[in-house]
mmCIF file of C-alpha atoms in Angstrom:
data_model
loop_
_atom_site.group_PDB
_atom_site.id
_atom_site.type_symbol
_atom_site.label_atom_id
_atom_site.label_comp_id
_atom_site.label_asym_id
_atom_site.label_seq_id
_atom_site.Cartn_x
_atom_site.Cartn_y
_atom_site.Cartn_z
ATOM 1 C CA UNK A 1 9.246 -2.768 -32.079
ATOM 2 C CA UNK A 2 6.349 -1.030 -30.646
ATOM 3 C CA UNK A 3 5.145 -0.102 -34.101
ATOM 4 C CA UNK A 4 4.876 -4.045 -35.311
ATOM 5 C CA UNK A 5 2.871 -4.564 -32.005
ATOM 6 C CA UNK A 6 0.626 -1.401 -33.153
ATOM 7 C CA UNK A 7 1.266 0.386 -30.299
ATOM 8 C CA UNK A 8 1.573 4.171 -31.445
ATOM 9 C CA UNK A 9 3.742 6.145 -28.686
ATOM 10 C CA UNK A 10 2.422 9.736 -27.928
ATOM 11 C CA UNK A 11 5.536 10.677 -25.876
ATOM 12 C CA UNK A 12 8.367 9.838 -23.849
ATOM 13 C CA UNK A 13 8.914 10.892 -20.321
ATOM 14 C CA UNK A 14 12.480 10.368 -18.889
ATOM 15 C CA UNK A 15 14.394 11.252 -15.804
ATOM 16 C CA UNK A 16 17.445 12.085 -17.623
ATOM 17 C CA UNK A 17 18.060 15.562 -18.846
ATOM 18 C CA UNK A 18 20.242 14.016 -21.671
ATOM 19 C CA UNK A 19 18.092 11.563 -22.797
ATOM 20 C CA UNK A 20 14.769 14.165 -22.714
ATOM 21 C CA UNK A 21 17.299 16.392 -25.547
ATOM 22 C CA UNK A 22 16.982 13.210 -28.116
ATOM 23 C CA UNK A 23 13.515 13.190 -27.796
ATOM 24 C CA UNK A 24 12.347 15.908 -30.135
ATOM 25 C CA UNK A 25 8.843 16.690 -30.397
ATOM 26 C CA UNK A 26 7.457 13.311 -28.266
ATOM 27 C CA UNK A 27 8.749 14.837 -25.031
ATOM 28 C CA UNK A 28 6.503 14.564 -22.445
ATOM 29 C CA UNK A 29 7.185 18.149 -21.429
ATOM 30 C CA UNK A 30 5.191 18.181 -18.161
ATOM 31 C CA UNK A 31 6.826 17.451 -14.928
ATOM 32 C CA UNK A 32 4.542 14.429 -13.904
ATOM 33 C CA UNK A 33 3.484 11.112 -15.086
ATOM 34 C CA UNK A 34 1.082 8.806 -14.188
ATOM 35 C CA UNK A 35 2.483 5.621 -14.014
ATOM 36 C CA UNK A 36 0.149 2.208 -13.057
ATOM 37 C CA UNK A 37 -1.362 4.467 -10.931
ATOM 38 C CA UNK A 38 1.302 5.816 -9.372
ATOM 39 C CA UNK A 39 2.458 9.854 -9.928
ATOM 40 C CA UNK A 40 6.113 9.482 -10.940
ATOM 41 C CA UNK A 41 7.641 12.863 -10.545
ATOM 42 C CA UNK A 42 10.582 13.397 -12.783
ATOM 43 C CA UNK A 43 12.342 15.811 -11.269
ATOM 44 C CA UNK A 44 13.224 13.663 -7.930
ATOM 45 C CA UNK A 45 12.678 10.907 -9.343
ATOM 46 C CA UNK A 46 9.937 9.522 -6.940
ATOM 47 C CA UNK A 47 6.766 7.910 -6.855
ATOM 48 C CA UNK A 48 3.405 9.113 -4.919
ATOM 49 C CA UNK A 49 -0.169 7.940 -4.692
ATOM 50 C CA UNK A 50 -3.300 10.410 -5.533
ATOM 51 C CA UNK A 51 -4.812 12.363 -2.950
ATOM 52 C CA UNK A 52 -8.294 10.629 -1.419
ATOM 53 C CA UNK A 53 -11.108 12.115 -1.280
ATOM 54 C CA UNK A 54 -13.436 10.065 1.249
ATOM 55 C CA UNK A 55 -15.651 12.377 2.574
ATOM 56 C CA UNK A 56 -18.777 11.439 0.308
ATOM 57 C CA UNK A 57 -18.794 8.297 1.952
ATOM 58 C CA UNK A 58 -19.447 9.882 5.635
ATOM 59 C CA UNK A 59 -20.650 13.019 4.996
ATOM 60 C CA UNK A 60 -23.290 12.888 7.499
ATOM 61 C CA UNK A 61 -24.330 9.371 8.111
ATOM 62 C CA UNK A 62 -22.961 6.274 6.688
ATOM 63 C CA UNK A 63 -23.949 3.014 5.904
ATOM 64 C CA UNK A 64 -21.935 -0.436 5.599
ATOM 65 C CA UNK A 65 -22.290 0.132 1.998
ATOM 66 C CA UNK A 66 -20.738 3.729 2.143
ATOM 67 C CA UNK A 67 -17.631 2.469 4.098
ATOM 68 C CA UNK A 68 -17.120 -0.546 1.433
ATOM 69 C CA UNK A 69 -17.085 1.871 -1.263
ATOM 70 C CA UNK A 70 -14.951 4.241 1.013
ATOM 71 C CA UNK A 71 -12.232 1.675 1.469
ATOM 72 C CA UNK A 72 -12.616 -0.270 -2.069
ATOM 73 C CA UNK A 73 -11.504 3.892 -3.571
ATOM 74 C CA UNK A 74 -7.875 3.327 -1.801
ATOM 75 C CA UNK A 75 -5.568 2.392 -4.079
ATOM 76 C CA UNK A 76 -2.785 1.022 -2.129
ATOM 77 C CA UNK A 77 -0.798 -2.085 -4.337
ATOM 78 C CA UNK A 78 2.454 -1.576 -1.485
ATOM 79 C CA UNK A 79 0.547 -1.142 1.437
ATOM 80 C CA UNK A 80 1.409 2.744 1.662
ATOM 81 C CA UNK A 81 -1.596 2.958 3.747
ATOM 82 C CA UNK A 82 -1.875 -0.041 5.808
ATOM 83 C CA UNK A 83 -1.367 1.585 8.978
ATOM 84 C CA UNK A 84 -5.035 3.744 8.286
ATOM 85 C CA UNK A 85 -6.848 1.048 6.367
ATOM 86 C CA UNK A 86 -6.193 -1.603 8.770
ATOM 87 C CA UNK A 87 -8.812 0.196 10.976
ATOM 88 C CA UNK A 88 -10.818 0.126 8.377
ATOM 89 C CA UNK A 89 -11.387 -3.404 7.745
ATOM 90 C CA UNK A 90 -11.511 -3.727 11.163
ATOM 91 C CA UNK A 91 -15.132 -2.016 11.204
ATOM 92 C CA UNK A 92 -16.189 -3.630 8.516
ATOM 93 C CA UNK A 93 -15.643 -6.985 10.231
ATOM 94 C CA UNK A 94 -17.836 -5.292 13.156
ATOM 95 C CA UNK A 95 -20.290 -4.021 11.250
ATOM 96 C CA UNK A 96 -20.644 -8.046 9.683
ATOM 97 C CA UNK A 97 -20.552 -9.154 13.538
ATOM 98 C CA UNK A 98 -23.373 -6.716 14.268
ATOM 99 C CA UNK A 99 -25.794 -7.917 11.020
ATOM 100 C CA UNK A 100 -25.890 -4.414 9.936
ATOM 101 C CA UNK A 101 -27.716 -4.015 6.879
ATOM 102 C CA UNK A 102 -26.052 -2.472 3.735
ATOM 103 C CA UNK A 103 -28.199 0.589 3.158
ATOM 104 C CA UNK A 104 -28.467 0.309 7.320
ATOM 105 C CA UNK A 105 -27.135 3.548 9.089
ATOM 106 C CA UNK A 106 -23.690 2.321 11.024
ATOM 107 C CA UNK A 107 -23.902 2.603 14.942
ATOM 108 C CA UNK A 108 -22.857 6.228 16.398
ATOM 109 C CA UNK A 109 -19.572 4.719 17.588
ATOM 110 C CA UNK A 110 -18.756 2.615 14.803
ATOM 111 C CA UNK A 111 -19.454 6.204 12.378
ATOM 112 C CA UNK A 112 -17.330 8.138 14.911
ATOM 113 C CA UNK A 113 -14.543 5.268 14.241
ATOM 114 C CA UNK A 114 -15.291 5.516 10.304
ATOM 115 C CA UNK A 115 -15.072 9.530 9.717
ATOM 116 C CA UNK A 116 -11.347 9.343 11.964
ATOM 117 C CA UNK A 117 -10.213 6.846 9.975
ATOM 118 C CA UNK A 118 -11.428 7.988 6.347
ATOM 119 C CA UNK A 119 -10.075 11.463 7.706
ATOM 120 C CA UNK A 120 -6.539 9.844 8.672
ATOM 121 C CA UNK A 121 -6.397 8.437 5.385
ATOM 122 C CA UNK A 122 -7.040 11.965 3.078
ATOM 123 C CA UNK A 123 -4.216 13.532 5.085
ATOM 124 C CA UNK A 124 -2.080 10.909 4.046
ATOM 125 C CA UNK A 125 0.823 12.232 2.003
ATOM 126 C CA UNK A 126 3.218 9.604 0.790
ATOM 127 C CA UNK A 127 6.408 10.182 -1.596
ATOM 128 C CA UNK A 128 9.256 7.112 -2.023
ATOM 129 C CA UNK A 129 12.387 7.325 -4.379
ATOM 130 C CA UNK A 130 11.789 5.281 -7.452
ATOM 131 C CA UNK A 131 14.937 3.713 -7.005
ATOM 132 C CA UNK A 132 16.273 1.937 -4.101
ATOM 133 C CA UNK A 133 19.595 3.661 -2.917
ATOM 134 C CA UNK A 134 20.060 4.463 -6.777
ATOM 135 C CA UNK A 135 21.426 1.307 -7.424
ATOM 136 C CA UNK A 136 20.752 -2.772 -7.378
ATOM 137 C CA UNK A 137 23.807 -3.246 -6.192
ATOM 138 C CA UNK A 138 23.627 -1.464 -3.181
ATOM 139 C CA UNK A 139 21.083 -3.374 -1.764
ATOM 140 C CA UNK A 140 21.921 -5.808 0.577
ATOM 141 C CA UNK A 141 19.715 -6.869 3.468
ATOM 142 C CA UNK A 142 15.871 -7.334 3.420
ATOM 143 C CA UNK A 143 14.077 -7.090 6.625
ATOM 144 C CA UNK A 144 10.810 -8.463 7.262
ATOM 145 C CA UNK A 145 8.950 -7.293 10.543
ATOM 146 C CA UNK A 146 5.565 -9.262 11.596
ATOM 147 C CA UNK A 147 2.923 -8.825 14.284
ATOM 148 C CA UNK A 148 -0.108 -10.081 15.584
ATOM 149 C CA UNK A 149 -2.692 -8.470 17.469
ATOM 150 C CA UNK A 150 -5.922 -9.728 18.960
ATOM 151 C CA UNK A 151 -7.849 -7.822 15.480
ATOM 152 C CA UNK A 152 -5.493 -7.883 12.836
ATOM 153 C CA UNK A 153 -2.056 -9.312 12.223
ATOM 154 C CA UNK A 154 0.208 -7.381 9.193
ATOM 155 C CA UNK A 155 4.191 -7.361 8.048
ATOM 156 C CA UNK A 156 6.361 -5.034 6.773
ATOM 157 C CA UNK A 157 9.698 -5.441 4.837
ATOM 158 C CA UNK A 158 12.329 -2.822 4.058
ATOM 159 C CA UNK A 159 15.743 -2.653 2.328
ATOM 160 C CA UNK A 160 18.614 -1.859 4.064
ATOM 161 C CA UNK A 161 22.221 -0.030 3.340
ATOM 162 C CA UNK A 162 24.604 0.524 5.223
ATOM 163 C CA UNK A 163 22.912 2.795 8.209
ATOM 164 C CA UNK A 164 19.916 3.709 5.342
ATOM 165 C CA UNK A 165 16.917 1.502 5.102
ATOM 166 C CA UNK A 166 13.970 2.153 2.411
ATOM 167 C CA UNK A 167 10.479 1.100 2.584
ATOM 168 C CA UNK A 168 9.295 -1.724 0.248
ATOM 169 C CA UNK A 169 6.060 -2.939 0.891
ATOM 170 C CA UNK A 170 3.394 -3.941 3.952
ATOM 171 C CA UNK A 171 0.171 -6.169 4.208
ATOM 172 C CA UNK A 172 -2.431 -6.641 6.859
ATOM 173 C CA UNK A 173 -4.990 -8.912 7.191
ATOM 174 C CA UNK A 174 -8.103 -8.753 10.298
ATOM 175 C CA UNK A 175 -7.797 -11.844 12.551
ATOM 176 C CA UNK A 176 -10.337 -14.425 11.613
ATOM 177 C CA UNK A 177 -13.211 -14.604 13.817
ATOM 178 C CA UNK A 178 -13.115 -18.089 14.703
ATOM 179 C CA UNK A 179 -8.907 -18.443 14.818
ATOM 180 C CA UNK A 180 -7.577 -17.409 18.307
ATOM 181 C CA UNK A 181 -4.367 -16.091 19.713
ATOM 182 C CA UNK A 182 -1.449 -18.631 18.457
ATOM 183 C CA UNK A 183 -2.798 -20.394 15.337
ATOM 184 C CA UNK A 184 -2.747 -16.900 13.997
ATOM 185 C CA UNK A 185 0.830 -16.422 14.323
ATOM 186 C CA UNK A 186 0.586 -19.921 11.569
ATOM 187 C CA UNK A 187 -0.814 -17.169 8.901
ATOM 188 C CA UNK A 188 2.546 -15.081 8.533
ATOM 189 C CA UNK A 189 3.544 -17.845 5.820
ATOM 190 C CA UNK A 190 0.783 -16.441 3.967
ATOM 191 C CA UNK A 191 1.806 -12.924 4.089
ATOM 192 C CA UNK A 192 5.549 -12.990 3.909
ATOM 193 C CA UNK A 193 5.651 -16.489 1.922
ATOM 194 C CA UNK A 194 7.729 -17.718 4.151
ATOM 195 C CA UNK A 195 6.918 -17.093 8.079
ATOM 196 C CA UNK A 196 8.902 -15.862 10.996
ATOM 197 C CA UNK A 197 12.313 -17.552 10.997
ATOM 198 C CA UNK A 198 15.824 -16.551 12.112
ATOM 199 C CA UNK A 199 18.476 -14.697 9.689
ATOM 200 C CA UNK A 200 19.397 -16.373 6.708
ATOM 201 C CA UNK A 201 22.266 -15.782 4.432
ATOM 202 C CA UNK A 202 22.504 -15.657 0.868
ATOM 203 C CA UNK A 203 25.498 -15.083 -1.707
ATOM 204 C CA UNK A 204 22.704 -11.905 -3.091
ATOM 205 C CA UNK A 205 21.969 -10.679 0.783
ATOM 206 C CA UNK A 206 20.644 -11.706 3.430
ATOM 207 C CA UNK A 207 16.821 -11.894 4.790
ATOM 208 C CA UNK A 208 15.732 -11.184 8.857
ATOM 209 C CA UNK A 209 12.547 -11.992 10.048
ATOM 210 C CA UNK A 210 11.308 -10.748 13.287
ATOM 211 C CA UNK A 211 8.107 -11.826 14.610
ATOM 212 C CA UNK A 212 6.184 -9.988 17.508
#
């Protein structure tokens, strides 16, 4: 099949021992693949995200141009991150308040902000299971946690288990300047697709909302 499409496989990477034996000579025999992005480690069966490397982009001064770039680097598609880039956007929507230039140095505070947040975000070291309790049919219950905040307003969902839960993805957003307080709450639909709302049950599971 993938021949007809002329797509000629180098090598096969597998996370079971038995299947690796059958590949003869297109093994992929390293330990690690890179998979959309993500580092899929074989062994345990678990995905990671690259480290970051930031620190060109406030070495010793920065402009709004610099943190742009910094951010626009992170490579986040399941909101891994969220809780260190959130900050993030949030000084970029100050530095837009403040008609800072692009090639503009950033204000002492606003660079002291910047180099703890890029910082934060290098030390990040992030590894999920591939698989969700191992199985589809073990999962049962999605929860889906959102909050707003006076600067930003994000959600979170996991899977649950039993008493195990597993992380599946987050989003955050900054608060728009010109929306206050309650008509923000209004932009969870957009987020979780469907907005805070109590429990409901399914004959596949069943989905909680909590809004804060």
């Amino acid at each position: 099949m993938m021949y007809t499409a002329s797509l000629h496989l180098k090598s096969w990477g597998f996370n079971d021992p038995s299947l690796e034996a059958k590949a003869k000579g297109i093994l992929d025999t390293s330990s690690t693949s890179n998979v959309l992005g993500f580092r899929w480690n074989r062994e345990t069966d678990s995905l990671s995200l690259p480290k970051l490397d930031l620190f060109p982009f406030y070495k010793d001064k920065a402009t709004k141009r610099d943190v742009l770039r910094g951010i626009s680097t992170v490579y986040d598609p399941m909101g891994w991150f969220t809780p260190s880039t959130t900050p993030a956007k949030v000084i970029i929507q100050e530095l837009w308040k403040q008609k800072i230039g692009w090639d503009e140095a950033i204000p002492p505070n606003l660079l002291l902000q910047w180099k703890s947040t890029a910082a934060a975000l290098e030390n990040v070291e992030m590894s999920l299971p591939r698989s969700y309790f191992g199985s589809a049919s073990a999962v049962h219950d999605l929860h889906v946690f959102v909050h707003s905040g006076h600067v930003a307003y994000g959600a979170v969902a996991y899977l649950t288990h039993n008493e195990h839960s597993v992380f599946v993805m987050s989003e955050s957003r900054v608060a728009p300047l010109k929306i206050a307080g309650r008509e923000i709450y209004y932009s969870f639909a957009r987020i979780d697709g469907n907005g805070p709302r109590h429990r409901n049950g399914s004959q596949n599971g069943d989905v909680a909302y909590a809004a804060g």
